[in-house]
């Protein structure tokens, strides 16, 4: 390989930005870019591992690192002998930084049938465990016209599903004239592109979901029945110590409302195991929220102290205990997921075929496809069994 290679780690926002970098740097030769993550200490470890692997694979390439770890772990990454340079996270989509000419406006090459579109970046909140504002800066929203232009470009390239993403997606619009809400953006996309049949939202802060967005999630068939909440914990005291703005009942009431209108809605959530001061009682509340919300898509993060965060100065939970609690949370999610998948057997699912022989149903269930199913096709499948966590 002699062209540009972009290695993406971490969140869906990084995936969207990596696609844009691939398009912007398409004319470059012998270049590797690691788009890093620093959300946890494990993410930083994986970033270092990816850098070393990239250098072994491409010993003669120019290797540059960007992303959140390039901001938060700048000195440590710059000292790695494998790294030729760092690119500031907030500058990584600027052609001038890379010394390439501004590209004619176009979408990235169609590597995926699902297009991730970054409509928001940065965060203005101060959750006590989080370093992402250090890596991403304050919240910024992409104007509606720019979002519509990018959606159109992806659809022209053959994308069948659009996923809106951001660091704090539900804050979209707060810095734009008139302070529009995310629901207005979703409605504008649906109104503009009648041919778009699948619009999905990445992680949402439930307390910020506006009434129009609630209505769209509850009743609009082109908005996928899949809600992923930035939940973090199931106990109110821990949520307060995290400086989250919601309580347990807020999440329970939101999910109950949406499922009363759309019973097929699948719920996902981010959960942290072993946050400082977490007791056994707090952990049990974390376990029970999985059952109460019927969380079937769970991202469980063992807590790790991040530099410069208030939580790093709080009384810490034993690392072994954190590992045990994380394993219990994952097992609880796996149990609810298995039951959910079993309930989908024998039902007709609309599945978007991807390039790896699998696809996603509207509720984000992963489905193994019949051989030779063309990527980009939406096919109706009736699964009969579960194979290694996939419907088949």
JSON list of C-alpha atoms in Angstrom, two decimals, residues 170-320:
[
{"chain": "A", "resi": 170, "resn": "UNK", "atom": "CA", "xyz": [-28.58, 16.63, 21.32]},
{"chain": "A", "resi": 171, "resn": "UNK", "atom": "CA", "xyz": [-26.96, 20.03, 21.93]},
{"chain": "A", "resi": 172, "resn": "UNK", "atom": "CA", "xyz": [-26.92, 20.60, 18.16]},
{"chain": "A", "resi": 173, "resn": "UNK", "atom": "CA", "xyz": [-28.14, 24.07, 17.23]},
{"chain": "A", "resi": 174, "resn": "UNK", "atom": "CA", "xyz": [-27.52, 25.90, 20.51]},
{"chain": "A", "resi": 175, "resn": "UNK", "atom": "CA", "xyz": [-24.86, 28.10, 18.87]},
{"chain": "A", "resi": 176, "resn": "UNK", "atom": "CA", "xyz": [-26.73, 28.72, 15.60]},
{"chain": "A", "resi": 177, "resn": "UNK", "atom": "CA", "xyz": [-29.06, 31.67, 14.89]},
{"chain": "A", "resi": 178, "resn": "UNK", "atom": "CA", "xyz": [-32.41, 31.05, 16.54]},
{"chain": "A", "resi": 179, "resn": "UNK", "atom": "CA", "xyz": [-30.97, 28.10, 18.52]},
{"chain": "A", "resi": 180, "resn": "UNK", "atom": "CA", "xyz": [-32.82, 25.35, 16.60]},
{"chain": "A", "resi": 181, "resn": "UNK", "atom": "CA", "xyz": [-33.16, 21.92, 18.19]},
{"chain": "A", "resi": 182, "resn": "UNK", "atom": "CA", "xyz": [-32.01, 18.56, 16.86]},
{"chain": "A", "resi": 183, "resn": "UNK", "atom": "CA", "xyz": [-35.59, 17.59, 16.03]},
{"chain": "A", "resi": 184, "resn": "UNK", "atom": "CA", "xyz": [-35.76, 20.48, 13.55]},
{"chain": "A", "resi": 185, "resn": "UNK", "atom": "CA", "xyz": [-32.60, 19.24, 11.81]},
{"chain": "A", "resi": 186, "resn": "UNK", "atom": "CA", "xyz": [-33.96, 15.69, 11.56]},
{"chain": "A", "resi": 187, "resn": "UNK", "atom": "CA", "xyz": [-37.23, 17.03, 10.14]},
{"chain": "A", "resi": 188, "resn": "UNK", "atom": "CA", "xyz": [-35.37, 19.18, 7.61]},
{"chain": "A", "resi": 189, "resn": "UNK", "atom": "CA", "xyz": [-33.41, 16.15, 6.39]},
{"chain": "A", "resi": 190, "resn": "UNK", "atom": "CA", "xyz": [-36.57, 14.04, 6.05]},
{"chain": "A", "resi": 191, "resn": "UNK", "atom": "CA", "xyz": [-38.40, 16.84, 4.22]},
{"chain": "A", "resi": 192, "resn": "UNK", "atom": "CA", "xyz": [-35.53, 17.45, 1.80]},
{"chain": "A", "resi": 193, "resn": "UNK", "atom": "CA", "xyz": [-34.73, 13.82, 0.93]},
{"chain": "A", "resi": 194, "resn": "UNK", "atom": "CA", "xyz": [-37.81, 11.73, 0.30]},
{"chain": "A", "resi": 195, "resn": "UNK", "atom": "CA", "xyz": [-35.53, 8.98, -1.04]},
{"chain": "A", "resi": 196, "resn": "UNK", "atom": "CA", "xyz": [-33.82, 8.57, 2.35]},
{"chain": "A", "resi": 197, "resn": "UNK", "atom": "CA", "xyz": [-35.57, 5.64, 4.01]},
{"chain": "A", "resi": 198, "resn": "UNK", "atom": "CA", "xyz": [-33.27, 5.12, 7.01]},
{"chain": "A", "resi": 199, "resn": "UNK", "atom": "CA", "xyz": [-32.08, 7.88, 9.34]},
{"chain": "A", "resi": 200, "resn": "UNK", "atom": "CA", "xyz": [-30.38, 6.84, 12.57]},
{"chain": "A", "resi": 201, "resn": "UNK", "atom": "CA", "xyz": [-29.14, 8.88, 15.52]},
{"chain": "A", "resi": 202, "resn": "UNK", "atom": "CA", "xyz": [-26.02, 8.10, 17.52]},
{"chain": "A", "resi": 203, "resn": "UNK", "atom": "CA", "xyz": [-25.74, 8.60, 21.28]},
{"chain": "A", "resi": 204, "resn": "UNK", "atom": "CA", "xyz": [-28.30, 11.01, 22.74]},
{"chain": "A", "resi": 205, "resn": "UNK", "atom": "CA", "xyz": [-28.48, 12.84, 26.06]},
{"chain": "A", "resi": 206, "resn": "UNK", "atom": "CA", "xyz": [-32.03, 11.99, 27.07]},
{"chain": "A", "resi": 207, "resn": "UNK", "atom": "CA", "xyz": [-32.55, 15.15, 29.12]},
{"chain": "A", "resi": 208, "resn": "UNK", "atom": "CA", "xyz": [-31.90, 17.29, 26.01]},
{"chain": "A", "resi": 209, "resn": "UNK", "atom": "CA", "xyz": [-34.24, 15.50, 23.60]},
{"chain": "A", "resi": 210, "resn": "UNK", "atom": "CA", "xyz": [-36.73, 18.10, 22.35]},
{"chain": "A", "resi": 211, "resn": "UNK", "atom": "CA", "xyz": [-40.47, 17.45, 21.84]},
{"chain": "A", "resi": 212, "resn": "UNK", "atom": "CA", "xyz": [-40.26, 17.27, 18.04]},
{"chain": "A", "resi": 213, "resn": "UNK", "atom": "CA", "xyz": [-37.46, 14.72, 18.26]},
{"chain": "A", "resi": 214, "resn": "UNK", "atom": "CA", "xyz": [-39.55, 12.67, 20.71]},
{"chain": "A", "resi": 215, "resn": "UNK", "atom": "CA", "xyz": [-42.41, 12.71, 18.19]},
{"chain": "A", "resi": 216, "resn": "UNK", "atom": "CA", "xyz": [-40.11, 11.64, 15.35]},
{"chain": "A", "resi": 217, "resn": "UNK", "atom": "CA", "xyz": [-38.56, 8.81, 17.38]},
{"chain": "A", "resi": 218, "resn": "UNK", "atom": "CA", "xyz": [-42.03, 7.68, 18.43]},
{"chain": "A", "resi": 219, "resn": "UNK", "atom": "CA", "xyz": [-43.82, 7.76, 15.09]},
{"chain": "A", "resi": 220, "resn": "UNK", "atom": "CA", "xyz": [-41.65, 8.50, 12.03]},
{"chain": "A", "resi": 221, "resn": "UNK", "atom": "CA", "xyz": [-40.92, 5.21, 10.20]},
{"chain": "A", "resi": 222, "resn": "UNK", "atom": "CA", "xyz": [-37.85, 6.65, 8.45]},
{"chain": "A", "resi": 223, "resn": "UNK", "atom": "CA", "xyz": [-36.23, 7.40, 11.82]},
{"chain": "A", "resi": 224, "resn": "UNK", "atom": "CA", "xyz": [-34.91, 4.04, 12.94]},
{"chain": "A", "resi": 225, "resn": "UNK", "atom": "CA", "xyz": [-36.45, 2.48, 16.09]},
{"chain": "A", "resi": 226, "resn": "UNK", "atom": "CA", "xyz": [-33.15, 2.55, 17.94]},
{"chain": "A", "resi": 227, "resn": "UNK", "atom": "CA", "xyz": [-32.37, 4.84, 20.88]},
{"chain": "A", "resi": 228, "resn": "UNK", "atom": "CA", "xyz": [-28.84, 4.95, 22.30]},
{"chain": "A", "resi": 229, "resn": "UNK", "atom": "CA", "xyz": [-28.65, 6.90, 25.55]},
{"chain": "A", "resi": 230, "resn": "UNK", "atom": "CA", "xyz": [-25.62, 8.52, 27.13]},
{"chain": "A", "resi": 231, "resn": "UNK", "atom": "CA", "xyz": [-26.83, 7.09, 30.43]},
{"chain": "A", "resi": 232, "resn": "UNK", "atom": "CA", "xyz": [-23.57, 6.40, 32.34]},
{"chain": "A", "resi": 233, "resn": "UNK", "atom": "CA", "xyz": [-25.17, 5.05, 35.53]},
{"chain": "A", "resi": 234, "resn": "UNK", "atom": "CA", "xyz": [-28.37, 3.83, 37.15]},
{"chain": "A", "resi": 235, "resn": "UNK", "atom": "CA", "xyz": [-28.06, 5.42, 40.61]},
{"chain": "A", "resi": 236, "resn": "UNK", "atom": "CA", "xyz": [-28.99, 9.06, 41.25]},
{"chain": "A", "resi": 237, "resn": "UNK", "atom": "CA", "xyz": [-26.18, 9.79, 43.72]},
{"chain": "A", "resi": 238, "resn": "UNK", "atom": "CA", "xyz": [-23.52, 8.58, 41.28]},
{"chain": "A", "resi": 239, "resn": "UNK", "atom": "CA", "xyz": [-25.18, 10.55, 38.47]},
{"chain": "A", "resi": 240, "resn": "UNK", "atom": "CA", "xyz": [-24.94, 13.68, 40.64]},
{"chain": "A", "resi": 241, "resn": "UNK", "atom": "CA", "xyz": [-21.28, 13.01, 41.41]},
{"chain": "A", "resi": 242, "resn": "UNK", "atom": "CA", "xyz": [-20.71, 12.59, 37.69]},
{"chain": "A", "resi": 243, "resn": "UNK", "atom": "CA", "xyz": [-22.44, 15.99, 37.17]},
{"chain": "A", "resi": 244, "resn": "UNK", "atom": "CA", "xyz": [-24.89, 14.41, 34.77]},
{"chain": "A", "resi": 245, "resn": "UNK", "atom": "CA", "xyz": [-28.06, 16.42, 34.29]},
{"chain": "A", "resi": 246, "resn": "UNK", "atom": "CA", "xyz": [-30.57, 13.56, 34.38]},
{"chain": "A", "resi": 247, "resn": "UNK", "atom": "CA", "xyz": [-31.84, 11.23, 37.07]},
{"chain": "A", "resi": 248, "resn": "UNK", "atom": "CA", "xyz": [-32.74, 7.57, 36.75]},
{"chain": "A", "resi": 249, "resn": "UNK", "atom": "CA", "xyz": [-36.45, 8.32, 36.48]},
{"chain": "A", "resi": 250, "resn": "UNK", "atom": "CA", "xyz": [-35.84, 10.64, 33.51]},
{"chain": "A", "resi": 251, "resn": "UNK", "atom": "CA", "xyz": [-34.43, 7.75, 31.48]},
{"chain": "A", "resi": 252, "resn": "UNK", "atom": "CA", "xyz": [-37.13, 5.33, 32.62]},
{"chain": "A", "resi": 253, "resn": "UNK", "atom": "CA", "xyz": [-39.92, 7.77, 31.74]},
{"chain": "A", "resi": 254, "resn": "UNK", "atom": "CA", "xyz": [-38.42, 8.62, 28.33]},
{"chain": "A", "resi": 255, "resn": "UNK", "atom": "CA", "xyz": [-38.07, 4.99, 27.30]},
{"chain": "A", "resi": 256, "resn": "UNK", "atom": "CA", "xyz": [-41.57, 4.15, 28.59]},
{"chain": "A", "resi": 257, "resn": "UNK", "atom": "CA", "xyz": [-43.05, 7.04, 26.59]},
{"chain": "A", "resi": 258, "resn": "UNK", "atom": "CA", "xyz": [-41.29, 6.07, 23.37]},
{"chain": "A", "resi": 259, "resn": "UNK", "atom": "CA", "xyz": [-42.08, 2.37, 23.71]},
{"chain": "A", "resi": 260, "resn": "UNK", "atom": "CA", "xyz": [-45.75, 3.13, 24.39]},
{"chain": "A", "resi": 261, "resn": "UNK", "atom": "CA", "xyz": [-45.89, 4.50, 20.84]},
{"chain": "A", "resi": 262, "resn": "UNK", "atom": "CA", "xyz": [-43.25, 2.27, 19.25]},
{"chain": "A", "resi": 263, "resn": "UNK", "atom": "CA", "xyz": [-42.92, -1.05, 21.08]},
{"chain": "A", "resi": 264, "resn": "UNK", "atom": "CA", "xyz": [-40.24, -2.31, 18.68]},
{"chain": "A", "resi": 265, "resn": "UNK", "atom": "CA", "xyz": [-37.82, 0.43, 19.80]},
{"chain": "A", "resi": 266, "resn": "UNK", "atom": "CA", "xyz": [-34.45, -1.07, 20.79]},
{"chain": "A", "resi": 267, "resn": "UNK", "atom": "CA", "xyz": [-32.53, 0.67, 23.57]},
{"chain": "A", "resi": 268, "resn": "UNK", "atom": "CA", "xyz": [-28.78, 1.02, 23.88]},
{"chain": "A", "resi": 269, "resn": "UNK", "atom": "CA", "xyz": [-26.77, 2.82, 26.53]},
{"chain": "A", "resi": 270, "resn": "UNK", "atom": "CA", "xyz": [-23.31, 3.71, 27.78]},
{"chain": "A", "resi": 271, "resn": "UNK", "atom": "CA", "xyz": [-22.64, 2.57, 31.35]},
{"chain": "A", "resi": 272, "resn": "UNK", "atom": "CA", "xyz": [-19.61, 3.12, 33.60]},
{"chain": "A", "resi": 273, "resn": "UNK", "atom": "CA", "xyz": [-18.63, 0.43, 36.10]},
{"chain": "A", "resi": 274, "resn": "UNK", "atom": "CA", "xyz": [-16.82, 1.34, 39.30]},
{"chain": "A", "resi": 275, "resn": "UNK", "atom": "CA", "xyz": [-17.11, 5.13, 39.29]},
{"chain": "A", "resi": 276, "resn": "UNK", "atom": "CA", "xyz": [-15.36, 6.60, 42.37]},
{"chain": "A", "resi": 277, "resn": "UNK", "atom": "CA", "xyz": [-17.36, 6.13, 45.60]},
{"chain": "A", "resi": 278, "resn": "UNK", "atom": "CA", "xyz": [-19.58, 3.48, 43.96]},
{"chain": "A", "resi": 279, "resn": "UNK", "atom": "CA", "xyz": [-20.84, 1.00, 46.57]},
{"chain": "A", "resi": 280, "resn": "UNK", "atom": "CA", "xyz": [-22.43, -2.39, 46.14]},
{"chain": "A", "resi": 281, "resn": "UNK", "atom": "CA", "xyz": [-25.86, -0.74, 46.40]},
{"chain": "A", "resi": 282, "resn": "UNK", "atom": "CA", "xyz": [-24.96, 1.70, 43.62]},
{"chain": "A", "resi": 283, "resn": "UNK", "atom": "CA", "xyz": [-23.75, -1.17, 41.45]},
{"chain": "A", "resi": 284, "resn": "UNK", "atom": "CA", "xyz": [-27.03, -3.05, 41.94]},
{"chain": "A", "resi": 285, "resn": "UNK", "atom": "CA", "xyz": [-28.86, 0.03, 40.67]},
{"chain": "A", "resi": 286, "resn": "UNK", "atom": "CA", "xyz": [-26.60, 0.00, 37.63]},
{"chain": "A", "resi": 287, "resn": "UNK", "atom": "CA", "xyz": [-27.50, -3.65, 37.03]},
{"chain": "A", "resi": 288, "resn": "UNK", "atom": "CA", "xyz": [-31.22, -3.08, 37.48]},
{"chain": "A", "resi": 289, "resn": "UNK", "atom": "CA", "xyz": [-31.36, -0.17, 35.01]},
{"chain": "A", "resi": 290, "resn": "UNK", "atom": "CA", "xyz": [-30.34, -2.66, 32.32]},
{"chain": "A", "resi": 291, "resn": "UNK", "atom": "CA", "xyz": [-33.44, -4.71, 33.04]},
{"chain": "A", "resi": 292, "resn": "UNK", "atom": "CA", "xyz": [-35.72, -1.71, 33.63]},
{"chain": "A", "resi": 293, "resn": "UNK", "atom": "CA", "xyz": [-34.85, -0.12, 30.27]},
{"chain": "A", "resi": 294, "resn": "UNK", "atom": "CA", "xyz": [-34.36, -3.48, 28.50]},
{"chain": "A", "resi": 295, "resn": "UNK", "atom": "CA", "xyz": [-30.92, -2.39, 27.29]},
{"chain": "A", "resi": 296, "resn": "UNK", "atom": "CA", "xyz": [-29.93, -4.66, 24.39]},
{"chain": "A", "resi": 297, "resn": "UNK", "atom": "CA", "xyz": [-27.07, -2.60, 22.94]},
{"chain": "A", "resi": 298, "resn": "UNK", "atom": "CA", "xyz": [-24.75, -1.87, 25.87]},
{"chain": "A", "resi": 299, "resn": "UNK", "atom": "CA", "xyz": [-21.35, -0.19, 25.94]},
{"chain": "A", "resi": 300, "resn": "UNK", "atom": "CA", "xyz": [-19.83, -0.93, 29.35]},
{"chain": "A", "resi": 301, "resn": "UNK", "atom": "CA", "xyz": [-16.74, 1.04, 30.35]},
{"chain": "A", "resi": 302, "resn": "UNK", "atom": "CA", "xyz": [-14.69, 0.09, 33.42]},
{"chain": "A", "resi": 303, "resn": "UNK", "atom": "CA", "xyz": [-13.95, 3.42, 35.07]},
{"chain": "A", "resi": 304, "resn": "UNK", "atom": "CA", "xyz": [-10.41, 4.68, 34.65]},
{"chain": "A", "resi": 305, "resn": "UNK", "atom": "CA", "xyz": [-9.19, 8.01, 36.07]},
{"chain": "A", "resi": 306, "resn": "UNK", "atom": "CA", "xyz": [-8.43, 10.52, 33.34]},
{"chain": "A", "resi": 307, "resn": "UNK", "atom": "CA", "xyz": [-5.86, 13.30, 33.83]},
{"chain": "A", "resi": 308, "resn": "UNK", "atom": "CA", "xyz": [-7.19, 16.61, 35.09]},
{"chain": "A", "resi": 309, "resn": "UNK", "atom": "CA", "xyz": [-10.72, 15.40, 35.85]},
{"chain": "A", "resi": 310, "resn": "UNK", "atom": "CA", "xyz": [-12.45, 15.92, 39.22]},
{"chain": "A", "resi": 311, "resn": "UNK", "atom": "CA", "xyz": [-13.35, 12.22, 39.44]},
{"chain": "A", "resi": 312, "resn": "UNK", "atom": "CA", "xyz": [-9.67, 11.30, 39.41]},
{"chain": "A", "resi": 313, "resn": "UNK", "atom": "CA", "xyz": [-9.38, 13.03, 42.82]},
{"chain": "A", "resi": 314, "resn": "UNK", "atom": "CA", "xyz": [-12.34, 11.20, 44.36]},
{"chain": "A", "resi": 315, "resn": "UNK", "atom": "CA", "xyz": [-11.98, 8.01, 46.46]},
{"chain": "A", "resi": 316, "resn": "UNK", "atom": "CA", "xyz": [-11.32, 5.24, 43.97]},
{"chain": "A", "resi": 317, "resn": "UNK", "atom": "CA", "xyz": [-12.87, 1.77, 43.76]},
{"chain": "A", "resi": 318, "resn": "UNK", "atom": "CA", "xyz": [-10.46, -1.19, 43.79]},
{"chain": "A", "resi": 319, "resn": "UNK", "atom": "CA", "xyz": [-9.40, -2.07, 40.22]},
{"chain": "A", "resi": 320, "resn": "UNK", "atom": "CA", "xyz": [-10.25, -5.73, 40.70]}
]
